[in-house]
Short mmCIF file of C-alpha atoms in Angstrom, two decimals:
data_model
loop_
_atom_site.label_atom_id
_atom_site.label_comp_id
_atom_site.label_asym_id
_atom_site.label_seq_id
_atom_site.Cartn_x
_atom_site.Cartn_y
_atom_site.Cartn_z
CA UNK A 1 -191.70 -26.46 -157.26
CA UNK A 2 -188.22 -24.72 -158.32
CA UNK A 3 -188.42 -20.85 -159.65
CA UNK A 4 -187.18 -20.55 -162.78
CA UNK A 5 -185.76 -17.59 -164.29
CA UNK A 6 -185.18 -18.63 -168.00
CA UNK A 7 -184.81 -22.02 -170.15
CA UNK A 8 -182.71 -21.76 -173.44
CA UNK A 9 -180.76 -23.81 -175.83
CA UNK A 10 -177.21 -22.32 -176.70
CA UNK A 11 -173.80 -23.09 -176.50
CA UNK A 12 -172.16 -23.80 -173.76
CA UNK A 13 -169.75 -20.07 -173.33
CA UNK A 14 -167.19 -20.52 -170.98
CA UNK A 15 -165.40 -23.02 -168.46
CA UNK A 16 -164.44 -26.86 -169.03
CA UNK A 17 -167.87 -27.49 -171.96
CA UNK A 18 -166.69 -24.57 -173.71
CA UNK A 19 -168.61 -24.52 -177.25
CA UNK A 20 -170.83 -27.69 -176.43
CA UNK A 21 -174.51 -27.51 -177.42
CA UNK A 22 -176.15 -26.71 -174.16
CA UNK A 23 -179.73 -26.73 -172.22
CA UNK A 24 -179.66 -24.23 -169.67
CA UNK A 25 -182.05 -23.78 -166.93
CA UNK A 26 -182.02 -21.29 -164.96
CA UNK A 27 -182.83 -20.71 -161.31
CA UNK A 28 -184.36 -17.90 -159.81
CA UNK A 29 -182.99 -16.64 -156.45
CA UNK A 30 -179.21 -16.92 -154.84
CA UNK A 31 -177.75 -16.29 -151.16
CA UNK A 32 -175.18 -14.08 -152.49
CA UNK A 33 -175.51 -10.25 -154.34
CA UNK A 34 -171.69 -9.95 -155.55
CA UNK A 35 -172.20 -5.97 -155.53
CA UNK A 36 -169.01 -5.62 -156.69
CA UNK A 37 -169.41 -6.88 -160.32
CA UNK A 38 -171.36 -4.12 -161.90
CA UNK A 39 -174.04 -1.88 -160.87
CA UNK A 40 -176.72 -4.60 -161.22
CA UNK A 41 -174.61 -7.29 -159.42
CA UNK A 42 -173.79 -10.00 -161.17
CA UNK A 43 -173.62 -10.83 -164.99
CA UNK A 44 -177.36 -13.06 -164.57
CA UNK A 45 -179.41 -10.59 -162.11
CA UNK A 46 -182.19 -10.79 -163.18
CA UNK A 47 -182.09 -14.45 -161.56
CA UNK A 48 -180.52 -12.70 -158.27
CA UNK A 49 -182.31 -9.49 -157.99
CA UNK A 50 -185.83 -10.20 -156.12
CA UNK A 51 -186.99 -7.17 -158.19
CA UNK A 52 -187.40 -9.55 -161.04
CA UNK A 53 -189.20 -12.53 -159.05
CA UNK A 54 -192.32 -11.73 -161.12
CA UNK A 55 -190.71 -12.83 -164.18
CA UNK A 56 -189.83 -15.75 -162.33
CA UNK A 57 -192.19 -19.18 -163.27
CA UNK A 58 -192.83 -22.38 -160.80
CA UNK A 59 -191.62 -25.53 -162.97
CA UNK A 60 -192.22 -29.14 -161.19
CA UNK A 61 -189.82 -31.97 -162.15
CA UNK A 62 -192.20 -33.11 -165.24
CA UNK A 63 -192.54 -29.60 -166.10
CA UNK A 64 -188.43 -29.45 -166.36
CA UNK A 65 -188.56 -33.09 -168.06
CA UNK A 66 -191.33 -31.69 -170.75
CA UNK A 67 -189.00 -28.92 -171.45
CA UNK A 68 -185.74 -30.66 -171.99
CA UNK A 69 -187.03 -33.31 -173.82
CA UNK A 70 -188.17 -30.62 -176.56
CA UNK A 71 -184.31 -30.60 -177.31
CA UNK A 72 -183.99 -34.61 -177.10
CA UNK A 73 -182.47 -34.39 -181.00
CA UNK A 74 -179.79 -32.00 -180.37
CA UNK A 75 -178.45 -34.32 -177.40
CA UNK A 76 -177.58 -30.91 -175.56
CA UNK A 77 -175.83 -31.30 -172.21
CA UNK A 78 -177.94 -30.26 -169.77
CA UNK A 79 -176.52 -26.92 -167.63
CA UNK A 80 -178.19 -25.76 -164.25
CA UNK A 81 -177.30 -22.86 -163.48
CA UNK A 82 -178.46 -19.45 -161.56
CA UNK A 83 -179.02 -17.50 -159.35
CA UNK A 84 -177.46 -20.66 -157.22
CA UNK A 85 -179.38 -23.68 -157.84
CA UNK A 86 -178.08 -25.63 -154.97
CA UNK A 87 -180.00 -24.06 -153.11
CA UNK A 88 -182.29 -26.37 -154.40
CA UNK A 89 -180.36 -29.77 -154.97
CA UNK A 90 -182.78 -31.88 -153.34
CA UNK A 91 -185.96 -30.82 -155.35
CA UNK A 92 -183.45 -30.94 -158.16
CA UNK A 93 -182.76 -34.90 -157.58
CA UNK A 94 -184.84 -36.43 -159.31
CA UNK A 95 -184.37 -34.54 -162.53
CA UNK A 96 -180.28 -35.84 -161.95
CA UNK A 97 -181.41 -39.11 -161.79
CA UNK A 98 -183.36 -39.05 -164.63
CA UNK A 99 -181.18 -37.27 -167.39
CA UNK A 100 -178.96 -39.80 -169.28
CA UNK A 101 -176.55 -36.95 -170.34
CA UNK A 102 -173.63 -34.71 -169.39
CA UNK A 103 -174.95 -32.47 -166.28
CA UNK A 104 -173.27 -29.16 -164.99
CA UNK A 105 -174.54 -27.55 -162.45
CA UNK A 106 -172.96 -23.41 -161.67
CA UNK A 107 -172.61 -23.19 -158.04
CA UNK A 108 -170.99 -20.59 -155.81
CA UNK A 109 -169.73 -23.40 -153.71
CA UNK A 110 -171.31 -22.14 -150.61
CA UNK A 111 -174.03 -24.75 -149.86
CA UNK A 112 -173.07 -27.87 -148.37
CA UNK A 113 -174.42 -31.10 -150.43
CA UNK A 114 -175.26 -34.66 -148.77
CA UNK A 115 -173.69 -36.58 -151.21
CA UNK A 116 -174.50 -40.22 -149.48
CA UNK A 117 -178.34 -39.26 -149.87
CA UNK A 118 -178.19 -37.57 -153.01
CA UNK A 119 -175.40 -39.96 -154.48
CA UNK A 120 -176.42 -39.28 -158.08
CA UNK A 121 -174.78 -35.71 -157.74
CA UNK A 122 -171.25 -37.59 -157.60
CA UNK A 123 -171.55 -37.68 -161.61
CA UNK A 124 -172.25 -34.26 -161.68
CA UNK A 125 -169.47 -31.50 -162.89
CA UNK A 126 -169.90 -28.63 -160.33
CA UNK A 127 -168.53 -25.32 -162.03
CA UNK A 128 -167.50 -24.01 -159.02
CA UNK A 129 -167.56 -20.32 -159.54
CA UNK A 130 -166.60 -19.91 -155.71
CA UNK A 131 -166.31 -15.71 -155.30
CA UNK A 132 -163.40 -13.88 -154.91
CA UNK A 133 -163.01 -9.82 -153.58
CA UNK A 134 -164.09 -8.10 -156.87
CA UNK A 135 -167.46 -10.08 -155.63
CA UNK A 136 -167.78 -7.47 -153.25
CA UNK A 137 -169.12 -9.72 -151.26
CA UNK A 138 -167.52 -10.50 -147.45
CA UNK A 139 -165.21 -13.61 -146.98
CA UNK A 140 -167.21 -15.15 -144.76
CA UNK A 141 -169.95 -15.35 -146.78
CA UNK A 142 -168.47 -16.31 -150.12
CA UNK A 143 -166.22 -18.56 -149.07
CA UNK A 144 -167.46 -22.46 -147.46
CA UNK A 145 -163.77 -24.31 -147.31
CA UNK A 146 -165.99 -27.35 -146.03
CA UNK A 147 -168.34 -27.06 -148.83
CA UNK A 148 -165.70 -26.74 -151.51
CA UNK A 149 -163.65 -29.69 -149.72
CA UNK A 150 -166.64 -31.59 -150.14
CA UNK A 151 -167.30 -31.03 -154.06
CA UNK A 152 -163.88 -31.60 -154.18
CA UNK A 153 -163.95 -35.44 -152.54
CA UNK A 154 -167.18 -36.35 -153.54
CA UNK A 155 -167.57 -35.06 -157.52
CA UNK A 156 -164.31 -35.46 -159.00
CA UNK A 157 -165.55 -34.25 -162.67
CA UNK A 158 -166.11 -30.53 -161.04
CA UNK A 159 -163.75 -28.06 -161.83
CA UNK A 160 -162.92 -24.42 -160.45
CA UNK A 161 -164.13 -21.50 -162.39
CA UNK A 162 -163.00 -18.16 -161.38
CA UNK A 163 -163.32 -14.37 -162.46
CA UNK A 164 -160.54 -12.42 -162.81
CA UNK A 165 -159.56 -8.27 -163.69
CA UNK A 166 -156.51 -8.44 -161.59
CA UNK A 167 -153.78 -10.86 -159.40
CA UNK A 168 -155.80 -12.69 -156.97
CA UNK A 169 -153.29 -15.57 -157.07
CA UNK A 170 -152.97 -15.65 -153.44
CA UNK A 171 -157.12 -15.88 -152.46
CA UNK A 172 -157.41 -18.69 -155.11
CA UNK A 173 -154.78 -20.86 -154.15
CA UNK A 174 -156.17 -19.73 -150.62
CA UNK A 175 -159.89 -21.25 -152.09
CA UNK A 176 -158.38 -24.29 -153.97
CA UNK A 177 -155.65 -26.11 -151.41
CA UNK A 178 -155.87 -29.35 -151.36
CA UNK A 179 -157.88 -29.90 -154.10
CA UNK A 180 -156.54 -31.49 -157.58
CA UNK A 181 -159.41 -30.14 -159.63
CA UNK A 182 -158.53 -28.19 -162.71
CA UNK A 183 -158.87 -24.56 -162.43
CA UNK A 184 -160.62 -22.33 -165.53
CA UNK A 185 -159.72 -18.49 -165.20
CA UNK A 186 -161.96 -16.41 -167.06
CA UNK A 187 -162.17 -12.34 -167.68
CA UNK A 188 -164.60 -9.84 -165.19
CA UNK A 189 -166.49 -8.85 -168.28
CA UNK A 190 -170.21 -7.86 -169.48
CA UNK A 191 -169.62 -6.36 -172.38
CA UNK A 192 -167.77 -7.51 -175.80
CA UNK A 193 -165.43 -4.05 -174.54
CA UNK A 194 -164.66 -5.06 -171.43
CA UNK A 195 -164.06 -8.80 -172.38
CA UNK A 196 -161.79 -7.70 -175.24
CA UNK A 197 -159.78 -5.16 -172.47
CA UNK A 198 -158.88 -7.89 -170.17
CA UNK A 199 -158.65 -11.05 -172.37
CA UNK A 200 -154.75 -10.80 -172.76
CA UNK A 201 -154.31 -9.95 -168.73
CA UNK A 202 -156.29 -13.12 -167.28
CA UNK A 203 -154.82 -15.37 -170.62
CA UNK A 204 -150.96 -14.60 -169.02
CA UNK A 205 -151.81 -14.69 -165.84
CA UNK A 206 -153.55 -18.12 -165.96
CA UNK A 207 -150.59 -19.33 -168.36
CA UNK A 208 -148.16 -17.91 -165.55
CA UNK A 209 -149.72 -19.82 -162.70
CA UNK A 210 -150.62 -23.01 -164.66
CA UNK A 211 -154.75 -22.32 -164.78
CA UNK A 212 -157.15 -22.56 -167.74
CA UNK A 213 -158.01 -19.77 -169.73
CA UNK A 214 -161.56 -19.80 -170.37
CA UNK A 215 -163.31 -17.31 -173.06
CA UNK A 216 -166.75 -15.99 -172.42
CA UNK A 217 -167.95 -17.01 -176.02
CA UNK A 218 -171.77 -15.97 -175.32
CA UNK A 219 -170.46 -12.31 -173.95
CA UNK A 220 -167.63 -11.55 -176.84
CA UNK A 221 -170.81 -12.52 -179.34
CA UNK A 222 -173.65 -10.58 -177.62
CA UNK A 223 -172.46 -8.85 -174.91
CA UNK A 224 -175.18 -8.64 -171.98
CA UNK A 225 -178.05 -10.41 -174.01
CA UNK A 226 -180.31 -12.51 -172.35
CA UNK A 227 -181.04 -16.04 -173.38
CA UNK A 228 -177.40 -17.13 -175.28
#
């Protein structure tokens, strides 16, 4: 049984599926708290924040299977997302091996994934949103160069997805050596204010340093809404 903090059909917001029709399931509970993004942690907290386990439901593999399957007609790709899901990538297997579509799975990079027994998750695209200092969180604990050199080998449709409100040039090419997967650059924002304040920043800097820019569609429409 995975927790599950909310199921919703949208469009995809930010990173490489920008603006595709989207499932997204998401997982309750992560191993990071990213104080450093806002007062509640991160943009999805209520997924992080144990405070909110209650709202929190147990879904088996049919359960997840019933529920996608209610979207079969829009042909949405399917986005797992958190929290940090891999924390559960083996109860999550079968559910990869049985979706016929485009899978992303949101990851903080930090959990090391056993790609010859799982080998399904080679097909996956891993946004992976590893966590720079405005994370608040400690090096250390944000950053797994073996699990990120692992994505990197093993599921070559991933891409890098980072938040930025200032230069961190140096601690991404610090996170990304070695690795030839594209990298999306996106703006620290929660609200349509904040997004709109450092658009034009992260857009030059990303078009200095050869990165992606990456909107946040779902947070320049609605801000911190739950459920887009």
């Amino acid at each position: 049984m995975i927790p599950i903090s909310e199921i919703f059909y949208s469009i995809q917001g930010e990173g490489k599926y920008c603006g595709v029709p989207s499932l997204f399931i998401r997982v309750g509970g992560c191993n990071l708290s990213c104080p450093g993004f806002s007062e509640n942690g991160c943009d999805s907290y209520y997924a992080v924040n144990k405070l909110y386990k209650s709202e929190w439901k147990l879904y088996s593999i049919d359960d997840l299977k019933e529920e996608i399957l209610k979207y079969k007609k829009y042909s949405p790709h399917l986005v797992i997302t958190g929290g940090e899901p891999t924390l559960y990538y083996k109860e999550f297997y079968p559910l990869i091996e049985w979706f016929e579509g485009e899978i992303t799975i949101e990851t903080n990079a930090t959990i090391f994934i056993d790609f010859k027994k799982y080998p399904k998750y080679k097909n996956v695209n891993f946004a992976l949103s590893v966590k720079l200092s405005n994370s608040g969180e400690e090096y250390k604990k944000r950053v797994n160069k073996k699990a990120i050199k692992n994505f990197s080998l093993n599921a070559k449709k991933s891409f890098f997805k980072f938040v930025i409100d200032k230069d961190l040039k140096k601690e991404i090419e610090d996170i990304i050596q070695n690795s030839d997967l594209a990298v999306y650059c996106m703006p620290l924002a929660q609200t349509k204010e904040e997004l709109e304040k450092r658009s034009e920043f992260v857009f030059n800097f990303a078009l200095k340093n050869g990165y992606r820019y990456s909107d946040r569609i779902h947070i320049r429409l609605f801000s911190k809404k739950r459920g887009v």
